[in-house]
XYZ file of C-alpha atoms in Angstrom:
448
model
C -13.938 19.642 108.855
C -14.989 22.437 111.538
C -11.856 24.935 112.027
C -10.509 23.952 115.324
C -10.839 27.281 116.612
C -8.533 30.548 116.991
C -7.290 29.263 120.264
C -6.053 25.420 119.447
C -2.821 24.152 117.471
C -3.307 24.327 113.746
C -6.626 26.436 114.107
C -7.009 29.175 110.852
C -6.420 32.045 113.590
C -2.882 30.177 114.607
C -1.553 30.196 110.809
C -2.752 33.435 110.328
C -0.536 34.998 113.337
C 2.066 32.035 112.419
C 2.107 33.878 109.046
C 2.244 37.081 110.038
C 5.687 36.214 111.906
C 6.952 34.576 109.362
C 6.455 31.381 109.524
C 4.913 29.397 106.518
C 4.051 25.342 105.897
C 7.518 24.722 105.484
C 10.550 25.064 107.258
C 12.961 28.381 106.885
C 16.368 26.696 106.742
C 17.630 29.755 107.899
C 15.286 29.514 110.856
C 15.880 26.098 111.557
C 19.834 26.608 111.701
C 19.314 29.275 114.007
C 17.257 27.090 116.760
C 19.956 24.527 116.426
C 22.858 27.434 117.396
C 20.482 28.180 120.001
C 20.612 24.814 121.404
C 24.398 24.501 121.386
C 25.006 27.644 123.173
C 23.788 25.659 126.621
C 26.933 23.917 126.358
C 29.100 27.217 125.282
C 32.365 27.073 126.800
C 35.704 29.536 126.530
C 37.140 28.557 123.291
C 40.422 30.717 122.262
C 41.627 34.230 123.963
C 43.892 36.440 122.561
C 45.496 38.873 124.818
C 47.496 41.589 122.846
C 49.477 44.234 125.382
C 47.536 47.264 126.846
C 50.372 49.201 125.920
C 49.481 49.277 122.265
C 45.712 49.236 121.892
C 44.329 49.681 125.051
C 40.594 48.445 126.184
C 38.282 46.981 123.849
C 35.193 49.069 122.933
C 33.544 47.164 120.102
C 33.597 43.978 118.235
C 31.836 43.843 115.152
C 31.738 40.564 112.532
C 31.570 41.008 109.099
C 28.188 39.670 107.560
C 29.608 36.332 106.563
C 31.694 35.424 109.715
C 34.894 35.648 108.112
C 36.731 38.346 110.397
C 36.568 39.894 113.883
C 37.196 43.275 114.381
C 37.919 45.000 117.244
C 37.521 49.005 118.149
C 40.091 49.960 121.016
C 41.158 53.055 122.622
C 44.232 53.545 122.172
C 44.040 54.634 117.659
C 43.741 50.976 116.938
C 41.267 48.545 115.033
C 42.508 44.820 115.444
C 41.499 42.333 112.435
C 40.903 38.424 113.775
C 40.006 35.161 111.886
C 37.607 34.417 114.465
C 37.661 30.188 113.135
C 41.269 29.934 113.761
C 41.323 32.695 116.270
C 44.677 33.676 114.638
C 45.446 37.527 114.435
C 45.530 39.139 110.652
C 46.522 42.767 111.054
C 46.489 45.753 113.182
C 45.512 49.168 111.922
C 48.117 50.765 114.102
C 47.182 54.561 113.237
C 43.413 53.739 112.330
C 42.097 57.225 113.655
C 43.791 60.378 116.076
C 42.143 58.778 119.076
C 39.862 56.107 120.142
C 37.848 54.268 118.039
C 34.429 53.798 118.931
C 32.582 52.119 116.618
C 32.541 49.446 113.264
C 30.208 48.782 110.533
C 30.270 46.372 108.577
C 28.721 47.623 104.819
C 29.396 44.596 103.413
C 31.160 41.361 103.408
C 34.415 43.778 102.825
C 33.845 47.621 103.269
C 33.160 48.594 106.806
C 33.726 52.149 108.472
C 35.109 52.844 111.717
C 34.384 56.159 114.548
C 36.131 58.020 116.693
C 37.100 60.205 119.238
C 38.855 62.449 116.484
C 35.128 63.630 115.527
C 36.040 61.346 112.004
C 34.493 58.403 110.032
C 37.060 55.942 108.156
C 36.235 53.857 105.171
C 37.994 50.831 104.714
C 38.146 47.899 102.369
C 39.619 44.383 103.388
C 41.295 43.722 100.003
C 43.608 46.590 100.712
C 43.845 47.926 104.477
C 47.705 50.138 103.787
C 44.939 52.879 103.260
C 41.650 54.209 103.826
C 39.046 54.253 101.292
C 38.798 57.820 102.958
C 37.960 59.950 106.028
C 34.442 61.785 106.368
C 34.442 65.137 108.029
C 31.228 66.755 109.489
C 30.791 66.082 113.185
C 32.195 68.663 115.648
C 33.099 66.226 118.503
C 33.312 62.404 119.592
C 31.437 60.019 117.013
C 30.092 57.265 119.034
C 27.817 55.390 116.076
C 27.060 53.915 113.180
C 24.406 52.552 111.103
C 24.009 51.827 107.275
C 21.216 51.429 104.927
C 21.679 49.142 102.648
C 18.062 49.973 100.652
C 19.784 53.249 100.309
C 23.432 53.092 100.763
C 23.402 55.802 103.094
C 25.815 55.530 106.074
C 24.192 57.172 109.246
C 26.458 58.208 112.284
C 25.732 60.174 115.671
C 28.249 61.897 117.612
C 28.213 63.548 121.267
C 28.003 66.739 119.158
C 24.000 65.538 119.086
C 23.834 64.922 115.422
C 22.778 62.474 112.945
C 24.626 63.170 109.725
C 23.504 61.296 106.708
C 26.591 60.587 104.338
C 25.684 59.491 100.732
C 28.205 56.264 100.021
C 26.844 56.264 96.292
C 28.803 59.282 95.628
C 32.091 58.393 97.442
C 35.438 59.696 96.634
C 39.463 60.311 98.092
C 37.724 63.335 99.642
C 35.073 62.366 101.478
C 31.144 61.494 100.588
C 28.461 64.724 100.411
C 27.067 64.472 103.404
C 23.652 66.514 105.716
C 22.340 66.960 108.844
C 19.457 64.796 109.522
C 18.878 65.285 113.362
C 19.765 67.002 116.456
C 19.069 66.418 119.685
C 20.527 67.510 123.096
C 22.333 64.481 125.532
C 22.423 62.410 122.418
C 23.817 58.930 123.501
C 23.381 56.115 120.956
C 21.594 55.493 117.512
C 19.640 52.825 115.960
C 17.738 51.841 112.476
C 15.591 48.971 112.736
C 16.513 46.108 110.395
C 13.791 47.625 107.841
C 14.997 51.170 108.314
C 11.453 52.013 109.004
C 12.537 54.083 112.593
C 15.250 55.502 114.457
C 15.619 55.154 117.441
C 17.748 57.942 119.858
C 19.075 57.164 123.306
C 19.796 59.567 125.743
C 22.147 60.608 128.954
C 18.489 61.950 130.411
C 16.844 58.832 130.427
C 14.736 59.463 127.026
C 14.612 57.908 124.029
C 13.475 59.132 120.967
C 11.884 57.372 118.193
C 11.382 58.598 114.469
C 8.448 56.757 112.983
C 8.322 56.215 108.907
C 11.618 57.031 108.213
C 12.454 59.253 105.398
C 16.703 59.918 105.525
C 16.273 61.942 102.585
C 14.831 64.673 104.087
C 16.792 67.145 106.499
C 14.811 67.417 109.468
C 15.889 71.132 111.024
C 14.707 72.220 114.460
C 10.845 72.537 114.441
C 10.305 71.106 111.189
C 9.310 67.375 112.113
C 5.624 66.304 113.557
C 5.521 65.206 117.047
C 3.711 62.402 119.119
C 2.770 62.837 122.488
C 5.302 61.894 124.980
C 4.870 59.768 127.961
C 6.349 57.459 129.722
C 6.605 53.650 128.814
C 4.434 50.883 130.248
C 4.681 47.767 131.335
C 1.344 45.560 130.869
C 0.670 45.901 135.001
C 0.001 49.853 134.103
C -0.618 50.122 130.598
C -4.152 51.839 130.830
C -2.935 54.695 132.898
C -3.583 57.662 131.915
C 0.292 58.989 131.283
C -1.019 62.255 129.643
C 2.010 64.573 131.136
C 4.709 65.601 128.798
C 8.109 64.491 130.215
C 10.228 65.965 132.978
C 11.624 69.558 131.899
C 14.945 69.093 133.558
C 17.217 67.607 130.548
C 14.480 67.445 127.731
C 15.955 66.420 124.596
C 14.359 68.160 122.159
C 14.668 71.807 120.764
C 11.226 73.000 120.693
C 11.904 75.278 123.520
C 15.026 76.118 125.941
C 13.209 74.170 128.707
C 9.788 73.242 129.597
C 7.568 70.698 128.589
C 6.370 70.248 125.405
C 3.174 72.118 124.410
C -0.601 70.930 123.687
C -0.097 73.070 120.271
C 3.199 71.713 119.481
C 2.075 68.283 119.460
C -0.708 68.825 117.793
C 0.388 70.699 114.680
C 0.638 67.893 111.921
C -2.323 66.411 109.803
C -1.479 62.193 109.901
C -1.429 60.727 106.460
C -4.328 58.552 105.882
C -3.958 55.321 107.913
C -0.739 56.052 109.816
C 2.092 59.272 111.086
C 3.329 61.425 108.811
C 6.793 60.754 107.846
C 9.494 61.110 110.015
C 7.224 61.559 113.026
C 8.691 62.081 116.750
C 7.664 60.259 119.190
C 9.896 60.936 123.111
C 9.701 58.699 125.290
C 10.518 58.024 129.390
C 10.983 53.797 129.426
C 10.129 52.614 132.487
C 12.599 51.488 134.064
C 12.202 49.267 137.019
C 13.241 51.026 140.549
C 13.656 53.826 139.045
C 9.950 54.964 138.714
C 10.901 57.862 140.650
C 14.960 58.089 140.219
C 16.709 59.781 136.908
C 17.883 57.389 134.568
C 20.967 57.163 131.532
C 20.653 54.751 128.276
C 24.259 53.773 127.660
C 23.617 51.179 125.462
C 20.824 50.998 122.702
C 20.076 47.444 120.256
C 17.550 46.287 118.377
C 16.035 42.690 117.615
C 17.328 41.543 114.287
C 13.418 40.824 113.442
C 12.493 44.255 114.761
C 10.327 42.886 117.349
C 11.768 44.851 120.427
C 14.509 47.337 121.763
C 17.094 46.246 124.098
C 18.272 48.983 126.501
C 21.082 49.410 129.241
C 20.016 51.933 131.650
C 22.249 53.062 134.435
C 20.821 55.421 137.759
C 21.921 58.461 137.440
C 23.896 57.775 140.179
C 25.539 55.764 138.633
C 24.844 52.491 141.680
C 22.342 50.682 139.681
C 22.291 48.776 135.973
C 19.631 46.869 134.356
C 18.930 45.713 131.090
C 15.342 45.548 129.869
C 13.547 44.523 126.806
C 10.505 46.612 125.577
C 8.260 45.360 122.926
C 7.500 47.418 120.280
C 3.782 48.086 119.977
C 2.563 49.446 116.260
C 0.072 51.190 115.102
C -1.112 55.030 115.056
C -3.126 56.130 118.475
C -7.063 55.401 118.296
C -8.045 59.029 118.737
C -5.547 61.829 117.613
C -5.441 63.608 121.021
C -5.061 59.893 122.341
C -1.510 59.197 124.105
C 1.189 56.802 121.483
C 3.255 54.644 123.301
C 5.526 52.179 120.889
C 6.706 50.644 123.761
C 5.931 48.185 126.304
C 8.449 46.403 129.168
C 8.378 42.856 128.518
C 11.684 41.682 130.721
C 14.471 43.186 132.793
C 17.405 42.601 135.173
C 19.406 43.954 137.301
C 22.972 43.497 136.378
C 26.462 43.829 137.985
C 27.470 47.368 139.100
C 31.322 46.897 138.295
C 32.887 49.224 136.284
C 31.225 52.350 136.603
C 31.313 55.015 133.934
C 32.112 53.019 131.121
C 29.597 52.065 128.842
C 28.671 48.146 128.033
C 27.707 47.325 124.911
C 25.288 44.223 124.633
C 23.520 41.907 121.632
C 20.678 39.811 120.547
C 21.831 36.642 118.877
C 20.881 36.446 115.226
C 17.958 34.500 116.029
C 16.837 36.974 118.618
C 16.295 34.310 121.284
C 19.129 35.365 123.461
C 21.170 38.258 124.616
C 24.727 38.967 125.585
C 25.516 40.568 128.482
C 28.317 42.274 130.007
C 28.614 40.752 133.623
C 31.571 42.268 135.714
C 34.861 40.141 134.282
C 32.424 38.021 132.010
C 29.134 37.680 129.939
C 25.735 36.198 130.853
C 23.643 34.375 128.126
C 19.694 35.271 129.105
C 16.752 34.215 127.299
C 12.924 35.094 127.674
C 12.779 31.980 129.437
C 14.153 28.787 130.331
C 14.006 27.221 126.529
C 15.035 29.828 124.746
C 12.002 30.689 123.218
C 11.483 33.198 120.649
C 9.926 36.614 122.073
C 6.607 36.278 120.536
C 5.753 32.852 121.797
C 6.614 34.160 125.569
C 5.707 37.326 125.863
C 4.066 37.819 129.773
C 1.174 39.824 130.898
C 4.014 42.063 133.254
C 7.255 42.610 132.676
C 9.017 39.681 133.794
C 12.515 38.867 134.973
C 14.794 37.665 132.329
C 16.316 34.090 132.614
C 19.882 33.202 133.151
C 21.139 30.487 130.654
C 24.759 30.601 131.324
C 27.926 32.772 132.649
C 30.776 32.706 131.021
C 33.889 34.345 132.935
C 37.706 34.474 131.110
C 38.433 37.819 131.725
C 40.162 39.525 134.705
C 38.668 42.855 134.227
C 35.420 44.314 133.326
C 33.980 43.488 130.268
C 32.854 46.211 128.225
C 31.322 44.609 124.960
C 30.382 41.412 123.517
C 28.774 40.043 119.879
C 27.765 37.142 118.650
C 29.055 35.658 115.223
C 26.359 36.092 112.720
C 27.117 32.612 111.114
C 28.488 30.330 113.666
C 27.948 29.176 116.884
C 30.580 31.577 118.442
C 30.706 34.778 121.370
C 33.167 37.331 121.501
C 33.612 39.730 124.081
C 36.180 42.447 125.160
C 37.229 44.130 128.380
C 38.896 46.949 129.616
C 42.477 45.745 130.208
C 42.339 44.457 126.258
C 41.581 41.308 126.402
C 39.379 39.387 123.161
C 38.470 36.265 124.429
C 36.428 33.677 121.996
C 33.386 31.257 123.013
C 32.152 28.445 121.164
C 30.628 24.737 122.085
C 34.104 22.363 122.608
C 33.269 18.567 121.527
């Protein structure tokens, strides 16, 4: 029979995109069990909360499940890292000395190592089977360590710190002491660092308003000052403006990178490289201004960086500089090498935004996809919002708009009575967390 064309349902063009995404004849389980969570979360309600006194561990900064579900744990400023069965919402242990002063930040390695930041410029190792001690404490940053990301092709453990470095640490090689560790990065007004699930970029958030993205990643090479190609810089687009021209390096005030003490960067700097055949050469820059919206014309901060767990987008808080103005926006990541090399890059492209409650200022709130990617936690004055890409819930890549378009509402959820500062969902069941500044971990899940 005649192909029904690229355009109709089952056409050859439609299978081959389908395919592309993922998505063969049959059914992913995993997939499947994912669009049923999304469903349920409609009817997400306040479950459990478990209020521990402000005296002890102070506000919440992170939550962070382990792979399989099976424990909660909680960063908080005041030393401490709280340890929850997040099915019976029942407390298992405190870490009551867990670092000098606040913790940050927890990775999960695996189903039972995990490492935790902090404001003591240290990373801990821990291990669930025996939490009297740490595994051991890694010393290299030279103030606050504020992330954390792991790759587990490599086993490296990758952190970032306000000292504006990305130290590699080698977790193959692990002993009492410590684990040999490098420098991969540095970068000036260094905020927040990401891997995308592949570990094929990094992506760098600044206090300036840039972020930073290293195509083809190679972490086992040291990339010093001067050393690493770069891609023109320019400011995102949303698909309204995307054939502007955009050919001006980025603002000089506050430029991140360490080509010069200020200025631009140059025509010869960008230039230098030779691109591998087919593609950047490893470990390529690329700086970026995302477009923020209002603030075309205002100074901007990324407080909070994520990525999609299919590494379809970024997902970026963004605060006015002064500080009277939040919004969270989604930008689509756009691959491929530029057509000619004297040719602008841009990775990425706005796809949704929206403005969000301006309560709390100067603290920083952390947000998430779901696993599925089809929604996104929100910190929302004293509670969460659940938005999607539109009303069902669909999956980014069957919505995406023509211009950046307002993200949809699903539900609020309020149990807190003070701002919350971070929330996660549970990789493996149906279930929100979130945390707020006076303490508070409160629980959501569907009640029957």
């Amino acid at each position: 029979p005649a192909d029904p064309g690229p355009g109709a349902p089952g056409g050859l063009f439609a299978w081959l995109r389908g395919r592309c995404l993922g998505r063969g004849a049959a059914v992913d389980p995993a997939r499947d069990t994912f669009g049923a969570m999304t469903g349920l979360y409609g009817a997400i309600q306040p479950a459990d909360s478990v209020s521990l006194s402000t005296r002890t561990h102070g506000a919440v900064f992170n939550l962070e499940y382990s792979p399989d579900g099976s424990v909660l744990t909680v960063a908080c400023e005041q030393t401490e890292v709280l340890l929850f069965d997040p099915i019976s919402s029942k407390h298992i242990k405190t870490l009551s000395e867990a670092h000098e002063d606040c913790v940050n930040n927890i990775r999960f390695l695996d189903n039972r190592l995990f490492a935790t930041c902090s404001d003591d410029t240290t990373i801990a190792l821990w291990d669930l089977r025996k939490l009297n001690t740490k595994v051991c404490t890694l010393h290299g940053h030279t103030s606050w360590v504020k992330n954390i990301e792991y790759d587990t092709n490599t086993r490296l453990l990758v952190t970032s710190g306000f000292d504006g470095n990305v130290i590699i640490w080698d977790t193959n090689r692990c002993t009492e002491d410590g684990c040999p560790h490098k420098k991969f990065f540095h970068t000036r007004f260094l905020m927040r660092m990401r891997l995308t699930p592949d570990c094929s970029k990094m992506l760098i958030s600044t206090s300036s308003g840039y972020l930073l993205i290293l195509h083809d990643l190679d972490l086992n090479k040291s990339l010093e000052v001067g050393s690493y190609p770069i891609l023109r810089a320019r400011r995102t687009t949303s698909s309204s403006d995307i054939t502007s021209s955009g050919s001006s390096g980025p603002r000089a005030v506050g430029s991140p990178c360490h080509q010069n003490n200020s200025g631009p960067l140059s025509e010869k700097t960008l230039s230098r490289p030779s691109q591998r055949e087919g593609g950047s050469p490893r470990n390529s820059l690329e700086v970026l201004t995302p477009e923020v919206p209002g603030e075309r014309d205002r100074g901007n901060c990324i407080t909070s960086l994520q990525l999609h767990p299919k590494g379809w987008a970024t997902l970026l808080r963004c605060s006015s500089n002064t500080d009277d103005q939040e919004w969270t926006c989604v930008y689509e990541f756009q691959e491929g090498a530029p057509v000619r090399p004297v040719s602008p890059r841009c990775s990425l492209r706005l796809t949704h935004c929206i403005e969000e409650a301006n309560v709390g200022r100067g603290y920083i709130k952390e947000l998430c996809f779901s696993p599925d990617g089809r929604m996104i936690s929100s910190p929302h004055g004293f509670g969460i919002r659940l938005l999607g890409f539109d009303a069902h819930c669909s999956e980014l890549v069957d919505c995406l708009p023509r211009e950046a378009s307002p993200l949809r509402e699903i539900r609020s959820l309020y149990s807190h009575n003070d701002v919350v500062l971070t929330t996660k969902f549970s990789p493996t069941h149906c279930q929100i967390a979130s945390g707020c500044l006076s303490g508070r971990v409160s629980l959501y899940q569907p009640k029957f």
